[in-house]
Short mmCIF file of C-alpha atoms in Angstrom, two decimals:
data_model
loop_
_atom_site.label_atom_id
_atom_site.label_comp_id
_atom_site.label_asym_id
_atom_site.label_seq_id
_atom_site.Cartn_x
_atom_site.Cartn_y
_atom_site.Cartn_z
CA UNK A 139 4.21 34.14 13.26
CA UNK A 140 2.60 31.06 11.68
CA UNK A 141 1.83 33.38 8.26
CA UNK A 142 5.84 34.05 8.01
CA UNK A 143 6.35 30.13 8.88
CA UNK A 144 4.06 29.53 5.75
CA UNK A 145 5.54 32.48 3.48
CA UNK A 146 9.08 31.32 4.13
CA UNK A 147 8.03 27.85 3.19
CA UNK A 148 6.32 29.14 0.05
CA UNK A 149 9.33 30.91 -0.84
CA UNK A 150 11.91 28.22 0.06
CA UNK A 151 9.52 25.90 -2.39
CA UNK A 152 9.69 28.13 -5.44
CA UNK A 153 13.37 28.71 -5.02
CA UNK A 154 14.02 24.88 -4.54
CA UNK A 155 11.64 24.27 -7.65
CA UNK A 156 13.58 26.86 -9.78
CA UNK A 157 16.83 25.21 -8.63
CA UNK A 158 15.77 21.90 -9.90
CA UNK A 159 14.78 23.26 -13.52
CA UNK A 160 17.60 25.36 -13.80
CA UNK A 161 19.46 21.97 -13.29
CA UNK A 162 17.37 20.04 -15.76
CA UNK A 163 17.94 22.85 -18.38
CA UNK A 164 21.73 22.69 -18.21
CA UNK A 165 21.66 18.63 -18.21
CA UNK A 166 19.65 19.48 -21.21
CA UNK A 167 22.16 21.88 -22.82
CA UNK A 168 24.75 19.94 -22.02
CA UNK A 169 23.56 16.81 -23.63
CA UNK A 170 22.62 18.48 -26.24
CA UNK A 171 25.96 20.01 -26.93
CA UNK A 172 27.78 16.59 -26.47
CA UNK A 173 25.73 15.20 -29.11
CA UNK A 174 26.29 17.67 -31.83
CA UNK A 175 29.94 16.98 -30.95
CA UNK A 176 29.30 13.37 -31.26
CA UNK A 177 27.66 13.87 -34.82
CA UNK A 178 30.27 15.93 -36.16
CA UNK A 179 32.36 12.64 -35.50
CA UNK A 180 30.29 10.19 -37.19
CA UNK A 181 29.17 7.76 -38.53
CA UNK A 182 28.18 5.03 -35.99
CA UNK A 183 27.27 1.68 -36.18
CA UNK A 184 24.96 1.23 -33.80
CA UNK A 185 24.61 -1.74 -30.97
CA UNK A 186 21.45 -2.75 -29.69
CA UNK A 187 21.17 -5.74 -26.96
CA UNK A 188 18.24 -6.26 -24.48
CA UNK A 189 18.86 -7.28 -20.99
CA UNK A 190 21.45 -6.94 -18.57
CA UNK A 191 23.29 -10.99 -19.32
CA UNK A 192 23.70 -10.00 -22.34
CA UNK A 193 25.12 -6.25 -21.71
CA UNK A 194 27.14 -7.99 -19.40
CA UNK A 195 28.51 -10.82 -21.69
CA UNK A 196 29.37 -8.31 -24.16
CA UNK A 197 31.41 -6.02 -22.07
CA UNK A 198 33.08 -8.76 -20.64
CA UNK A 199 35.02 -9.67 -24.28
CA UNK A 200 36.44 -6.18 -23.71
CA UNK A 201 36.76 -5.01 -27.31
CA UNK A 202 34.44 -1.81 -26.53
CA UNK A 203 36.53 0.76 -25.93
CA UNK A 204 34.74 3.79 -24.65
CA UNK A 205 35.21 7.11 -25.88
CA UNK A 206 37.31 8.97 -23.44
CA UNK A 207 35.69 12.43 -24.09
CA UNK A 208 32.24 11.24 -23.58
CA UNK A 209 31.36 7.58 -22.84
CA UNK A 210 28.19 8.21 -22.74
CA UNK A 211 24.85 10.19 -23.34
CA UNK A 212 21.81 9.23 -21.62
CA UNK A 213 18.70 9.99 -23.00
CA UNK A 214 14.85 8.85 -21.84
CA UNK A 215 16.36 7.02 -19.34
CA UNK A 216 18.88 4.69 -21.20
CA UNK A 217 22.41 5.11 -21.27
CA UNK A 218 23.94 5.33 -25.09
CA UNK A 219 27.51 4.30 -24.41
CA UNK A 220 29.84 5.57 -27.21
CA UNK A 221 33.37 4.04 -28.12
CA UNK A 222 34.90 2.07 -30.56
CA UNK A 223 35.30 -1.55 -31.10
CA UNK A 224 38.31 -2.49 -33.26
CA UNK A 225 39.07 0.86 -34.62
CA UNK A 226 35.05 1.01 -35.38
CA UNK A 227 33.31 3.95 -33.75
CA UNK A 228 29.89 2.33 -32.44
CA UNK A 229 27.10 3.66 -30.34
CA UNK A 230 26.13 0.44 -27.89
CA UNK A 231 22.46 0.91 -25.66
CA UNK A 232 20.43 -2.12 -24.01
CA UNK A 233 16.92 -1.45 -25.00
CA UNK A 234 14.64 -3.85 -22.55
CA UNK A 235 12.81 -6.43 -23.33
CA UNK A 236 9.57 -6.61 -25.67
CA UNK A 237 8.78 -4.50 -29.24
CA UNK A 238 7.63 -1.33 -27.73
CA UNK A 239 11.17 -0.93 -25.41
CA UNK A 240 12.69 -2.33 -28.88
CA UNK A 241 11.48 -0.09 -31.25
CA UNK A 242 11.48 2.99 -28.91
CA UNK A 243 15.13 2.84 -28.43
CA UNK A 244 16.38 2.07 -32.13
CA UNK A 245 13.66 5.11 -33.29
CA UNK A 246 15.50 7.28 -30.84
CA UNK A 247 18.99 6.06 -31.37
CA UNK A 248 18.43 6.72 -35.23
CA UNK A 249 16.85 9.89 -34.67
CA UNK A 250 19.36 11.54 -32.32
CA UNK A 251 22.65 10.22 -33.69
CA UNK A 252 24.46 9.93 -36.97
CA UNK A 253 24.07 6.29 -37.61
CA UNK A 254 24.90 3.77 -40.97
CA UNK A 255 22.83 0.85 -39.09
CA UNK A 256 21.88 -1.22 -36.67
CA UNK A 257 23.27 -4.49 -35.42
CA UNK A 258 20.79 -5.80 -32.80
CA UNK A 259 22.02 -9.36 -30.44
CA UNK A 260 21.14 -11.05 -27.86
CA UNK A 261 19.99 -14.66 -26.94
CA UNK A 262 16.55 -16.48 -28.32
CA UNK A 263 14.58 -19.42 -28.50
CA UNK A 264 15.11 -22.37 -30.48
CA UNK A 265 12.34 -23.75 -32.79
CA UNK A 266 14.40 -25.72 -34.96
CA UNK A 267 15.29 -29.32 -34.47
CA UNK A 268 18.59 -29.08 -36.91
CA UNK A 269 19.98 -26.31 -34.34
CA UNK A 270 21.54 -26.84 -30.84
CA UNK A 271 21.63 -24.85 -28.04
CA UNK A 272 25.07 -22.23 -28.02
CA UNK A 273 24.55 -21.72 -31.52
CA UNK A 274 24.33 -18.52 -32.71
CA UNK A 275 21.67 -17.75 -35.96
CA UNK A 276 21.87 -14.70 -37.87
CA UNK A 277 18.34 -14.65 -39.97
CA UNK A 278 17.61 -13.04 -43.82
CA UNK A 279 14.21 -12.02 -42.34
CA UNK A 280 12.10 -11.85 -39.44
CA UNK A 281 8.07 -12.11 -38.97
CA UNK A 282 5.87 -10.66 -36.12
CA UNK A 283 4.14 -13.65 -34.96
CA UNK A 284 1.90 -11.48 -31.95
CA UNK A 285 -0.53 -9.84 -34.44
CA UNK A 286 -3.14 -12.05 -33.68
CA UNK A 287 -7.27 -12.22 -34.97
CA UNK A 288 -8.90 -13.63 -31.71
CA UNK A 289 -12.19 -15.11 -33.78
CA UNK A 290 -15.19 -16.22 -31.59
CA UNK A 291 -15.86 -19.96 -30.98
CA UNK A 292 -16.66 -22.10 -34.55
CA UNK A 293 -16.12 -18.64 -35.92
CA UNK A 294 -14.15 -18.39 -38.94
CA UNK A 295 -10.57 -16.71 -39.47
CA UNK A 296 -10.28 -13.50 -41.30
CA UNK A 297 -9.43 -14.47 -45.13
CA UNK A 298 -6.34 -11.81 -44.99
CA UNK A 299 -4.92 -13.80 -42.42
CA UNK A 300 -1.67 -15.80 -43.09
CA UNK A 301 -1.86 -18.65 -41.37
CA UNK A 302 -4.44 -20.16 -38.35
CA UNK A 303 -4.00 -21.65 -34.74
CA UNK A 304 -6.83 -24.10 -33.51
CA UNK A 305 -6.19 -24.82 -30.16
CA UNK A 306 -8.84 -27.57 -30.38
CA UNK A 307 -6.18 -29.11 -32.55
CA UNK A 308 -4.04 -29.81 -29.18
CA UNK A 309 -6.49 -30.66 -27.07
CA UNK A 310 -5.06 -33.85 -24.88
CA UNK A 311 -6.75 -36.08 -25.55
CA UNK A 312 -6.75 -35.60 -29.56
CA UNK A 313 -10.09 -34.59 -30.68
CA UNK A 314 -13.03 -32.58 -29.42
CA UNK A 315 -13.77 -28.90 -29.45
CA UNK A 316 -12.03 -26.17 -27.28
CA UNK A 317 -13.66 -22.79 -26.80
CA UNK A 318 -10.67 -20.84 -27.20
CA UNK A 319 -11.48 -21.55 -30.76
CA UNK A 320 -8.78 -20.46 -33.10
CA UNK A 321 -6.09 -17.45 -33.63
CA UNK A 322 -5.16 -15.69 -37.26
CA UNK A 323 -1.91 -14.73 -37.70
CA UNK A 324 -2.49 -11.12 -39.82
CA UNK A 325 0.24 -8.95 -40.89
CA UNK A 326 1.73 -5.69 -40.14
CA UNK A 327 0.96 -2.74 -41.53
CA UNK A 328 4.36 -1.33 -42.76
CA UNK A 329 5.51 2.39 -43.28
CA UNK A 330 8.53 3.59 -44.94
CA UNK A 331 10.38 6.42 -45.76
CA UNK A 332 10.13 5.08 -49.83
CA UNK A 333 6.44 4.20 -49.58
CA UNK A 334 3.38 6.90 -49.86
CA UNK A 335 2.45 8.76 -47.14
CA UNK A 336 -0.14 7.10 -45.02
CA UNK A 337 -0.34 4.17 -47.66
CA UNK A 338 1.31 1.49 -45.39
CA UNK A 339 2.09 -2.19 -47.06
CA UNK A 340 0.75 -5.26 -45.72
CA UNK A 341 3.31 -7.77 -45.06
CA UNK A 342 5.00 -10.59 -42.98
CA UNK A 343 8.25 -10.85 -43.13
CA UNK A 344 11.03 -8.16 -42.83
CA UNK A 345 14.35 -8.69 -44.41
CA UNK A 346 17.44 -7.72 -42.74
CA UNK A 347 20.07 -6.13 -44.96
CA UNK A 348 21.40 -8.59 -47.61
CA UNK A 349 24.98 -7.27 -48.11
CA UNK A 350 25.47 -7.05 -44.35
CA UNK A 351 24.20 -10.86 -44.35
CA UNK A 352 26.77 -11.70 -47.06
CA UNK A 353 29.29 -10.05 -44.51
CA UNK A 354 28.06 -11.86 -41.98
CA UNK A 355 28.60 -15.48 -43.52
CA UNK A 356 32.53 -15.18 -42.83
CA UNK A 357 31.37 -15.80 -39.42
CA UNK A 358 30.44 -19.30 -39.95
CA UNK A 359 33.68 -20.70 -38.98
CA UNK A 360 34.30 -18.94 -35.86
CA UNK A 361 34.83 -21.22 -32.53
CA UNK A 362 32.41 -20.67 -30.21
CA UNK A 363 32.59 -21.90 -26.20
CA UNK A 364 31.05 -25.46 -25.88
CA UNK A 365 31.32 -25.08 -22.17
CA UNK A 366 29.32 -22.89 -18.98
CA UNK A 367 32.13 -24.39 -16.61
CA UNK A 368 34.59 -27.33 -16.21
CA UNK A 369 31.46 -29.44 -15.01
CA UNK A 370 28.47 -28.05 -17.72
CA UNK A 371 29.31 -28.53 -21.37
CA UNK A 372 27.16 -28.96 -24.26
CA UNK A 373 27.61 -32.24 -26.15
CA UNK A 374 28.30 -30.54 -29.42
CA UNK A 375 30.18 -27.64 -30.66
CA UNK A 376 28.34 -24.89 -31.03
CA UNK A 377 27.87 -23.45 -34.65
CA UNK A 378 27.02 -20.22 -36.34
CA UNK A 379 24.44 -20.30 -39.08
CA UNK A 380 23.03 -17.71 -41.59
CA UNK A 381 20.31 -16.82 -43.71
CA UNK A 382 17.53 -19.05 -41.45
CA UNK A 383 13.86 -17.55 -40.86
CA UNK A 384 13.43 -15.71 -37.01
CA UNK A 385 9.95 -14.59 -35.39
CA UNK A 386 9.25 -12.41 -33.14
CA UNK A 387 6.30 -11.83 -30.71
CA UNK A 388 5.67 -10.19 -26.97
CA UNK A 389 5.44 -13.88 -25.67
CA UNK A 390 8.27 -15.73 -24.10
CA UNK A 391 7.79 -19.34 -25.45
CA UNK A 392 8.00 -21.96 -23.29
CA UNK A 393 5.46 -24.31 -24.97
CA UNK A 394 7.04 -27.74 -26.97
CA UNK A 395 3.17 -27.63 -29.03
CA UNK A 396 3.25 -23.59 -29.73
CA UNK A 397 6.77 -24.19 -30.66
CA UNK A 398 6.52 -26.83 -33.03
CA UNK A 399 3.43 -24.43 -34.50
CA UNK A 400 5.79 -21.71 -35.14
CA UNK A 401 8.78 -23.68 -36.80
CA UNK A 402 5.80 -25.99 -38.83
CA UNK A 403 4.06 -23.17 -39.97
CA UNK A 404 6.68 -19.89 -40.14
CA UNK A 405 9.56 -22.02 -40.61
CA UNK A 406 11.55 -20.17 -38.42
CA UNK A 407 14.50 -21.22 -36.40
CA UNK A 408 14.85 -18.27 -33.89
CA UNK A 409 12.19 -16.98 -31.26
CA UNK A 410 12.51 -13.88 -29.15
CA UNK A 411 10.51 -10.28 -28.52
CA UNK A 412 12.67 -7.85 -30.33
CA UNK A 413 14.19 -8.51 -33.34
CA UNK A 414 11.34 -7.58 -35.90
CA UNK A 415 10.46 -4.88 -33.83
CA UNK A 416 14.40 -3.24 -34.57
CA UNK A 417 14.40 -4.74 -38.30
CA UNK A 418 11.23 -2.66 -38.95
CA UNK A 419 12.21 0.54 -37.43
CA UNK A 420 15.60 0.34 -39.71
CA UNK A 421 13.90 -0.13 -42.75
CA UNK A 422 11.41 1.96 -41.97
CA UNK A 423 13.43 4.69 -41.61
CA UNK A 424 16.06 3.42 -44.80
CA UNK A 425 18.77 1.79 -42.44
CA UNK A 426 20.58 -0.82 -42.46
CA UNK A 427 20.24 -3.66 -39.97
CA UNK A 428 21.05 -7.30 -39.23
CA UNK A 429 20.41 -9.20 -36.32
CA UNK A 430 22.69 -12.21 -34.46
CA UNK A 431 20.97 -14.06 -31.68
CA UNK A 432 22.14 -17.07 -29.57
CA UNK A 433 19.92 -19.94 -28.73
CA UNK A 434 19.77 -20.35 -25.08
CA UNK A 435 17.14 -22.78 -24.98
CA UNK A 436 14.55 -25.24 -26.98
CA UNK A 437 11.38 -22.97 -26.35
CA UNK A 438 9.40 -25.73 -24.26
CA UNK A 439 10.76 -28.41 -25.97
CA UNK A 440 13.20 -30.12 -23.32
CA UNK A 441 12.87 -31.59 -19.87
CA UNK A 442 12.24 -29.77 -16.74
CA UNK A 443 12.91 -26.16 -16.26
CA UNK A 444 13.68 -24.53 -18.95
CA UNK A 445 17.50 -24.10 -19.99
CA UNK A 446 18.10 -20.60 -20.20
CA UNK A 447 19.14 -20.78 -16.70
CA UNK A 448 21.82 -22.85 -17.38
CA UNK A 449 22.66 -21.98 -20.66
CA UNK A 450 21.82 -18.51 -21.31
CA UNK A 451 25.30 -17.01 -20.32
CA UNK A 452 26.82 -19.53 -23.17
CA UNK A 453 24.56 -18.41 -25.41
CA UNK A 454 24.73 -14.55 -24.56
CA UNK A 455 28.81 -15.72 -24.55
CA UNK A 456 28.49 -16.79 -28.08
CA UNK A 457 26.71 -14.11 -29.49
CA UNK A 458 28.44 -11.01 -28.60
CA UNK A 459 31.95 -13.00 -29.89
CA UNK A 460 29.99 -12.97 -33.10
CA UNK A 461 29.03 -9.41 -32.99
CA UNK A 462 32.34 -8.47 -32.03
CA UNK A 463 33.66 -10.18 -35.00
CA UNK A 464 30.69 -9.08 -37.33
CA UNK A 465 31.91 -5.38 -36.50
CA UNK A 466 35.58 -6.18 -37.13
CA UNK A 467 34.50 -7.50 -40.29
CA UNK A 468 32.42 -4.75 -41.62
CA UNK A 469 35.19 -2.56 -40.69
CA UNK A 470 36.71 -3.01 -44.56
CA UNK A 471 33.36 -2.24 -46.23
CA UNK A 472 32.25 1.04 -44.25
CA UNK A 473 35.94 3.04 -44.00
CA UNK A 474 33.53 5.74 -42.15
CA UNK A 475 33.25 4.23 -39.09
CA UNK A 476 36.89 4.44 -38.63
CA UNK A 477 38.69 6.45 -35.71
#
């Protein structure tokens, strides 16, 4: 009796197991029939934010209309939300936060789908003294600021490196040696579709797409929201600003000395954990790309806890009214993404 008991079991496994792929194949089929459908209608432009504030800030203008066939494809996990914003047809997904998540998702969302570009958003760091908080930045290039060469203590910095941290340098008090030594900042090694085969260029800073940046500066008028709520307002009107330096690094900075470091040494106004990580991917791959971020908060720089807390749903606010815009805009120079 107990050998049936077992056999049954055995049986009632396989035929559960073959259920279960049988289901997978046809979610498989199915997706992959809703995508060739989906191509057939391209172009996209595609829509790449990071975390859920800033999904939700951009849903919330309501000028994403989803398509009413298929609003969606989910892939790996994330959910590609097709629609249309403005009579644009867009592809929107949130990627998660740091380069890996960043790059994974625009790689995939370039590979599977007919695509012109990418614009990537979301909220950032400030480094830059001339900006303010609820401003929105839209940067010519971006550097990865995370590729680091660790040297031993006293040791000395690689002499391909472009520039060089010494923490002893912010020692308090001044002066006097620190045995976390020093940091070089090297450079990626960069592959593209244009460049030799395994034959990968050296370089710092990636440059978002120039005529899309010349779009872009129509946005600098724009009125942004100066206020969270009736009782939390900025004290100055927030502003949009192009054609500034951004960095980008798998370190959320919170640091007024590291800060100051970055914008002294990089010049860059903008710090977050995607943005070169997209850039790269699109012109590795001969796309087009630009990136709008909002500042949220003066990386370390202000009193007490750090403002993103208060100010990160302005900032997220601010943005995706400037994406929404930016896509409006590009609408009369790519008649393609048309409905």
């Amino acid at each position: 009796m107990a050998g049936n008991q077992v056999r049954w079991l055995l049986l009632m496994l396989v035929f559960v197991s073959s259920l279960i792929a049988v289901s997978s194949e046809r979610k498989a089929i199915s997706a992959s029939r809703t995508i060739k459908e989906l191509n057939r209608n391209g172009p996209y432009l595609g829509l790449i934010t990071v975390f859920a504030p800033e999904e939700d800030a951009f849903f919330a203008t309501g000028a994403f209309k989803p398509n009413p066939k298929h609003p969606y494809v989910d892939l790996s996990g994330r959910r590609f939300r097709v629609g249309s914003i403005g009579g644009s047809k867009v592809i929107y997904v949130r990627c998660g936060e740091g380069m890996v998540n960043a790059a994974a998702a625009t790689q995939q969302m370039l590979d599977v789908f007919r695509m012109i570009g990418i614009v990537h958003f979301g909220i950032a760091g400030n480094a830059n003294n001339s900006m303010s908080i609820g401003d929105v930045i839209i940067p010519k290039q971006f550097a990865q600021t995370g590729l680091w060469d660790w040297v031993k203590f006293k040791a000395t910095i690689p002499t391909n490196d472009v520039a060089e941290l010494d923490f002893g340098s912010y020692d308090v008090p001044n002066g006097g040696d620190n045995e976390l030594g020093s940091i070089g900042y090297s450079t990626e090694f960069f592959y593209s579709k244009s460049g030799k085969p395994n034959a990968p260029e050296r370089t710092l800073w990636f440059q978002t797409s120039q005529n899309w940046l010349e779009v872009s500066s129509s946005l600098e008028g724009i009125a942004l929201e100066q206020c969270v709520n009736s009782s939390l307002c900025l004290p100055e009107k927030p502003k949009v600003v192009v054609g500034l330096n951004g960095a980008t690094a798998n370190i959320f900075v919170d640091n007024a000395a590291y800060r100051e470091f970055l914008y002294t040494t990089f010049h860059v106004s903008s710090l977050d954990m995607e943005s070169a990580a997209v850039v790269m991917t699109c012109l590795s791959n001969g796309f087009k790309v630009i990136v709008i971020r909002g500042l949220s908060d003066l990386a370390g720089a202000e009193d007490g806890d750090n403002t993103i807390r208060l100010f990160g749903p302005l900032a997220a606010s601010n943005v995706a009214k400037a994406v929404v815009q930016f896509v409006k805009t590009l609408r009369g120079f790519h008649f393609q993404l048309s409905i």
